[in-house]
Coordinates of C-alpha atoms and ligand atoms in Angstrom, one line a residue:
M1 CA -35.4 -20.8 -12.6
N2 CA -34.8 -17.8 -14.9
F3 CA -32.3 -15.8 -13.0
T4 CA -32.4 -12.7 -15.3
G5 CA -34.1 -9.9 -13.5
A6 CA -35.3 -12.2 -10.7
H7 CA -35.8 -11.3 -7.1
I8 CA -33.9 -13.6 -4.8
L9 CA -36.1 -13.7 -1.7
S10 CA -36.3 -17.3 -0.5
I11 CA -34.6 -20.7 -0.9
N12 CA -38.1 -22.0 -1.9
Q13 CA -37.4 -20.5 -5.3
F14 CA -34.5 -22.9 -6.0
Q15 CA -34.3 -26.3 -7.6
R16 CA -31.2 -28.4 -7.4
E17 CA -30.1 -27.4 -11.0
D18 CA -30.4 -23.7 -10.0
V19 CA -28.0 -24.2 -7.1
D20 CA -25.6 -26.0 -9.5
R21 CA -25.8 -23.0 -11.8
V22 CA -25.0 -20.5 -9.0
F23 CA -22.1 -22.7 -7.9
A24 CA -20.7 -23.1 -11.4
V25 CA -20.7 -19.3 -11.9
A26 CA -19.2 -18.9 -8.3
D27 CA -16.3 -21.2 -9.3
Q28 CA -15.6 -18.9 -12.3
M29 CA -15.4 -15.9 -10.0
E30 CA -12.3 -17.1 -8.1
P31 CA -9.6 -15.3 -10.2
Y32 CA -11.5 -12.0 -9.6
A33 CA -12.0 -12.6 -5.9
L34 CA -8.3 -13.4 -5.6
R35 CA -7.4 -10.3 -7.6
K36 CA -5.6 -12.3 -10.2
R37 CA -7.8 -10.6 -12.8
V38 CA -10.1 -7.5 -12.8
T39 CA -13.4 -7.4 -14.6
R40 CA -15.5 -4.3 -15.6
V41 CA -18.5 -6.3 -16.7
L42 CA -20.9 -4.3 -14.5
E43 CA -19.3 -0.9 -15.2
G44 CA -22.0 1.7 -14.9
A45 CA -24.3 -0.4 -12.8
I46 CA -25.3 0.7 -9.3
L47 CA -26.1 -1.6 -6.3
G48 CA -28.5 -0.1 -3.7
N49 CA -27.3 -1.7 -0.5
M50 CA -29.9 -1.1 2.2
F51 CA -29.3 -2.5 5.6
F52 CA -31.9 -1.7 8.3
E53 CA -30.4 -4.2 10.8
A54 CA -26.9 -4.7 12.2
S55 CA -24.5 -6.2 9.7
T56 CA -20.8 -6.3 9.0
R57 CA -20.0 -9.2 6.6
T58 CA -23.2 -9.5 4.6
R59 CA -23.4 -5.8 3.8
V60 CA -19.7 -5.5 3.0
S61 CA -19.7 -8.8 1.1
F62 CA -22.5 -7.7 -1.1
G63 CA -20.9 -4.4 -1.8
S64 CA -17.4 -5.9 -2.4
A65 CA -18.9 -8.5 -4.7
F66 CA -20.6 -5.8 -6.8
N67 CA -17.4 -3.7 -6.8
L68 CA -15.4 -6.8 -7.9
L69 CA -17.6 -7.0 -11.0
G70 CA -17.0 -3.4 -11.8
G71 CA -20.2 -1.8 -10.4
E72 CA -20.7 1.0 -7.9
V73 CA -22.4 0.8 -4.5
R74 CA -24.7 3.3 -2.8
E75 CA -25.5 2.3 0.7
T76 CA -27.9 3.2 3.5
A77 CA -27.5 1.6 6.9
G78 CA -29.8 1.9 9.9
F79 CA -33.4 3.1 10.3
E80 CA -32.3 6.3 11.9
N81 CA -30.6 7.4 8.7
S82 CA -33.5 6.6 6.4
A83 CA -36.8 8.1 5.6
L84 CA -38.5 5.1 7.1
V85 CA -38.3 7.0 10.4
K86 CA -40.4 9.7 8.8
G87 CA -43.2 7.1 8.2
E88 CA -42.4 6.3 4.6
S89 CA -43.7 2.9 3.5
L90 CA -41.3 0.2 2.3
Q91 CA -43.1 0.3 -1.1
D92 CA -42.5 4.1 -1.5
T93 CA -38.9 3.6 -0.6
A94 CA -38.7 0.8 -3.2
R95 CA -40.3 3.0 -5.9
V96 CA -37.7 5.7 -5.2
L97 CA -34.6 3.6 -4.8
S98 CA -35.2 1.3 -7.7
G99 CA -35.1 4.5 -9.8
F100 CA -31.5 5.0 -8.6
S101 CA -30.2 1.4 -8.7
D102 CA -29.9 -1.6 -11.0
V103 CA -30.2 -4.1 -8.2
I104 CA -31.0 -3.8 -4.5
C105 CA -29.9 -5.8 -1.6
M106 CA -31.9 -5.4 1.6
R107 CA -31.9 -6.5 5.2
H108 CA -34.8 -5.7 7.5
P109 CA -35.9 -6.9 10.9
E110 CA -39.4 -8.0 9.9
A111 CA -40.1 -11.3 8.3
G112 CA -41.6 -10.8 4.8
S113 CA -40.5 -7.2 4.6
V114 CA -38.0 -7.7 1.8
A115 CA -40.6 -9.5 -0.3
D116 CA -43.1 -6.6 0.4
F117 CA -40.4 -4.2 -0.7
A118 CA -39.7 -6.2 -3.9
T119 CA -43.4 -5.9 -5.0
A120 CA -42.9 -2.2 -5.6
S121 CA -39.3 -2.4 -6.9
R122 CA -38.5 -1.9 -10.6
V123 CA -35.2 -3.8 -10.3
P124 CA -34.2 -7.2 -8.8
V125 CA -34.1 -7.3 -5.0
I126 CA -31.9 -9.7 -3.1
N127 CA -32.8 -10.7 0.5
G128 CA -29.9 -10.1 2.9
G129 CA -32.0 -11.3 5.8
D130 CA -35.6 -10.6 6.7
G131 CA -36.1 -10.9 10.5
A132 CA -36.2 -14.5 11.7
N133 CA -37.5 -15.7 8.3
E134 CA -34.7 -16.3 5.7
H135 CA -31.2 -15.5 4.6
P136 CA -31.0 -17.2 1.3
T137 CA -27.6 -16.0 0.2
Q138 CA -26.0 -17.2 3.5
A139 CA -27.5 -20.7 2.9
L140 CA -26.1 -20.7 -0.6
L141 CA -22.6 -19.8 0.6
D142 CA -22.9 -22.3 3.4
L143 CA -23.8 -25.1 1.0
Y144 CA -21.0 -24.0 -1.4
T145 CA -18.6 -24.2 1.5
I146 CA -20.0 -27.6 2.6
R147 CA -19.6 -28.9 -0.9
K148 CA -16.0 -27.8 -1.2
E149 CA -15.0 -29.1 2.3
L150 CA -16.6 -32.5 1.7
A151 CA -15.1 -32.7 -1.8
D152 CA -11.7 -32.3 -0.2
K153 CA -12.5 -35.4 1.7
G154 CA -13.8 -37.3 -1.3
R155 CA -17.5 -36.8 -0.2
S156 CA -20.5 -35.1 -1.6
V157 CA -23.6 -33.3 -0.2
D158 CA -25.7 -36.4 -0.9
G159 CA -25.4 -38.7 2.0
M160 CA -23.9 -36.1 4.4
S161 CA -24.8 -35.4 8.0
I162 CA -24.9 -32.1 9.8
A163 CA -25.5 -30.9 13.3
M164 CA -27.2 -27.5 13.6
I165 CA -26.7 -26.0 17.0
G166 CA -28.0 -23.1 19.0
D167 CA -31.0 -20.7 18.4
L168 CA -32.7 -22.7 15.6
R169 CA -36.0 -20.9 16.3
H170 CA -34.9 -17.4 15.4
G171 CA -31.8 -18.2 13.3
R172 CA -32.7 -17.4 9.7
T173 CA -29.5 -18.9 8.4
V174 CA -30.6 -22.4 9.6
H175 CA -34.1 -21.9 8.3
S176 CA -32.7 -21.3 4.8
L177 CA -30.0 -24.0 5.0
G178 CA -32.6 -26.6 6.2
K179 CA -34.7 -25.8 3.1
L180 CA -31.7 -25.9 0.8
L181 CA -30.5 -29.3 2.1
S182 CA -33.9 -30.7 1.3
L183 CA -32.9 -30.6 -2.4
Y184 CA -30.2 -33.3 -1.7
D185 CA -30.5 -37.1 -1.2
E186 CA -30.0 -39.0 2.1
V187 CA -29.1 -36.0 4.2
H188 CA -29.2 -36.4 7.9
V189 CA -29.8 -33.3 10.0
V190 CA -29.3 -33.3 13.8
L191 CA -31.0 -30.3 15.4
I192 CA -29.5 -29.4 18.8
S193 CA -31.1 -26.6 20.7
P194 CA -32.9 -25.9 24.0
A195 CA -36.6 -27.1 23.5
E196 CA -37.8 -23.5 23.4
L197 CA -35.4 -22.6 20.6
A198 CA -36.3 -25.5 18.3
L199 CA -36.4 -25.2 14.5
P200 CA -39.9 -24.2 13.5
E201 CA -42.1 -27.3 13.0
S202 CA -43.2 -26.2 9.5
I203 CA -39.5 -26.4 8.4
I204 CA -38.9 -29.7 10.1
E205 CA -42.0 -31.1 8.4
S206 CA -41.0 -29.8 4.9
M207 CA -37.5 -31.3 5.4
R208 CA -38.9 -34.7 6.4
S209 CA -41.4 -34.8 3.6
A210 CA -38.5 -34.0 1.1
G211 CA -36.7 -37.1 2.5
V212 CA -34.3 -35.5 5.0
E213 CA -33.7 -37.6 8.1
V214 CA -34.2 -35.2 11.0
T215 CA -33.1 -36.0 14.6
V216 CA -34.0 -33.6 17.4
S217 CA -31.7 -33.3 20.5
H218 CA -31.3 -31.1 23.5
E219 CA -27.8 -32.0 24.4
M220 CA -24.7 -31.3 22.4
T221 CA -21.8 -33.6 23.1
Q222 CA -23.0 -37.1 22.2
S223 CA -25.1 -35.8 19.3
L224 CA -21.9 -34.7 17.5
A225 CA -20.5 -38.2 17.3
D226 CA -21.4 -39.1 13.7
V227 CA -21.8 -35.9 11.8
D228 CA -19.6 -34.5 9.0
I229 CA -20.4 -30.9 9.7
V230 CA -21.0 -29.0 12.9
Y231 CA -22.9 -25.7 12.2
S232 CA -23.0 -23.6 15.3
T233 CA -25.2 -20.4 15.6
R234 CA -25.6 -17.4 17.8
I235 CA -28.4 -16.9 20.3
Q236 CA -30.3 -14.2 18.3
E237 CA -30.7 -11.8 21.3
E238 CA -32.3 -9.1 19.1
R239 CA -35.3 -11.4 18.5
F240 CA -36.1 -11.9 22.2
S241 CA -38.4 -9.5 24.1
T242 CA -35.8 -8.9 26.8
K243 CA -32.1 -9.4 27.1
Q244 CA -32.7 -11.4 30.3
E245 CA -34.7 -14.0 28.3
A246 CA -31.9 -14.3 25.8
D247 CA -29.4 -14.7 28.7
L248 CA -31.2 -17.9 29.8
Y249 CA -29.8 -19.6 26.7
R250 CA -26.5 -17.9 26.2
G251 CA -23.5 -20.2 26.6
K252 CA -25.6 -23.4 26.7
F253 CA -23.8 -25.0 23.8
R254 CA -20.1 -24.2 23.6
L255 CA -17.7 -26.0 21.3
N256 CA -14.0 -26.0 22.1
Q257 CA -11.1 -28.2 21.1
A258 CA -11.4 -30.6 24.1
I259 CA -15.1 -31.3 23.2
Y260 CA -14.2 -31.6 19.6
T261 CA -11.4 -34.1 20.3
E262 CA -13.5 -36.2 22.6
Y263 CA -16.8 -36.4 20.7
C264 CA -16.3 -35.5 17.0
Q265 CA -15.0 -37.6 14.2
P266 CA -11.4 -36.4 13.4
N267 CA -12.2 -34.4 10.3
T268 CA -15.6 -32.9 11.2
V269 CA -15.9 -29.5 9.6
I270 CA -16.8 -26.6 12.0
M271 CA -19.0 -23.9 10.6
H272 CA -20.8 -20.8 11.9
P273 CA -22.5 -18.0 9.8
L274 CA -20.8 -15.5 12.1
P275 CA -20.6 -13.3 14.0
R276 CA -19.7 -15.9 16.7
D277 CA -20.4 -14.5 20.2
S278 CA -17.0 -14.6 21.8
R279 CA -18.0 -12.9 25.1
A280 CA -17.1 -15.0 28.1
D281 CA -20.8 -15.9 28.9
A282 CA -21.4 -17.2 25.4
N283 CA -18.1 -18.4 23.8
E284 CA -19.9 -20.4 21.1
L285 CA -16.8 -21.4 19.3
D286 CA -13.8 -21.1 21.5
I287 CA -10.7 -19.4 20.0
D288 CA -8.8 -22.6 20.8
L289 CA -10.4 -24.0 17.7
D290 CA -8.8 -21.3 15.6
D291 CA -5.8 -23.5 14.8
N292 CA -8.0 -26.5 13.9
P293 CA -7.7 -26.9 10.1
N294 CA -11.3 -28.1 10.0
L295 CA -12.5 -24.7 11.2
A296 CA -14.1 -23.4 8.0
I297 CA -15.7 -20.1 9.3
F298 CA -13.4 -17.8 7.4
R299 CA -13.5 -19.9 4.3
Q300 CA -17.3 -19.4 4.5
T301 CA -16.9 -15.6 4.4
D302 CA -14.4 -15.8 1.5
N303 CA -16.8 -18.1 -0.3
G304 CA -19.6 -15.6 0.3
L305 CA -18.0 -13.2 -2.0
L306 CA -17.9 -15.8 -4.9
V307 CA -21.5 -16.8 -4.4
R308 CA -22.7 -13.2 -4.2
M309 CA -20.7 -12.3 -7.3
A310 CA -22.4 -15.2 -9.1
L311 CA -25.9 -14.1 -8.0
F312 CA -25.3 -10.6 -9.3
A313 CA -23.8 -11.9 -12.6
L314 CA -26.8 -14.2 -13.1
V315 CA -29.5 -11.7 -12.1
L316 CA -28.0 -9.0 -14.3
D317 CA -27.3 -11.6 -17.1
V318 CA -23.6 -11.1 -17.5
A319 CA -22.4 -14.5 -16.3
D320 CA -21.0 -15.4 -19.7
K321 CA -19.4 -12.0 -20.3
V322 CA -17.3 -11.6 -17.1
D323 CA -14.1 -12.8 -18.8
E324 CA -14.6 -10.8 -22.0
F325 CA -14.5 -7.5 -19.9
S326 CA -11.4 -8.5 -17.9
H327 CA -7.7 -7.9 -17.7
E328 CA -4.7 -8.7 -15.5
V329 CA -4.2 -6.8 -12.3
H330 CA -1.3 -4.3 -12.1
W331 CA -0.8 -4.0 -8.4
Y332 CA 1.0 -6.2 -5.9
N333 CA -1.4 -8.3 -3.9
S334 CA -0.9 -11.0 -1.3
R335 CA -4.2 -12.7 -2.0
Q336 CA -3.0 -14.9 -4.8
R337 CA -3.4 -18.1 -2.9
P338 CA -6.3 -20.6 -2.7
I339 CA -9.2 -19.7 -0.5
K340 CA -8.2 -21.4 2.7
S341 CA -7.9 -20.0 6.2
Ligands
NCD401 C1 -26.3 -14.0 10.5 C2 -27.6 -13.2 10.3 O1 -27.6 -12.0 10.2 O2 -28.7 -13.9 10.2 N1 -25.2 -13.3 10.1 C3 -24.8 -13.2 8.8 O3 -25.4 -12.6 8.0 N2 -23.7 -13.9 8.5 C4 -26.2 -14.8 11.7 C5 -26.3 -14.0 13.0 O4 -26.4 -12.7 13.0 O5 -26.2 -14.6 14.1

């Protein structure tokens, strides 16, 4: 894949060597994310960060990643604050905003909307989540995290097993991650969800035809026994027609330390794209897991910064110039430690 000037819309665009390239550049970003060094390589560049759906970490992570490369961020958040409420088409918005920006990140509640937007954009567009469809940068940061966590245990992505739990029907992170894992060998995926919230059949079929071993289960505990990674997800209540319908599934699969101790292998890595629903009726990942060293959820968010910096550097073709435009930091910071929670 030629990254320069490319839109990043779907995991379908990636081959294994493209993922390796993103991860190699992400590794190089660590001194900048840890504020050991500062780079101005994107000085003068503007990111248009457009989020038409709720977001904390993805929006701020994209913005911070761009800032860490020396660029500026202009942001719009929420339909109510945009001209889309006045009936403007996504294409017109793209024509306008791509005149102001050098790259655009966008999140929107409709599947396919970010790709539609990209057709009229004069600058690269990165998908920050389009409805229940895809969330490619989350899948990349998830896999980057999986790779690091397994490497610490002397393992690799080839041959690994992962349980994906929760709302697999609407969860765009698992859609993208399932596709991404299809690029690796001898991967076993255990899909744990209520029958109504199963991963879409088309994704299961494409995973199986790529050689992934897929097991479907509707119960959580026994199914966790042999996996390396537990990847929990939130019931995507905003994708249901009523809150009552979403409530039927809330709290069905809760992981806590007692269940972990009884059913999981001792070093099973615990992941979640976040936000975890910590309300009493959901409690997807109990806070009693917070002291478990295998809880990788905040390492995921830290890694997200590295992966998004890498994508910006590749798309704007500065990956090999980041160090040239860098210098030491001059302020005290407490972040000069490895990325671990
Ligand atoms: C996810 C999303 O928006 O799809 N969040 C995120 O970007 N990390 C998952 C979710 O909202 O449940």
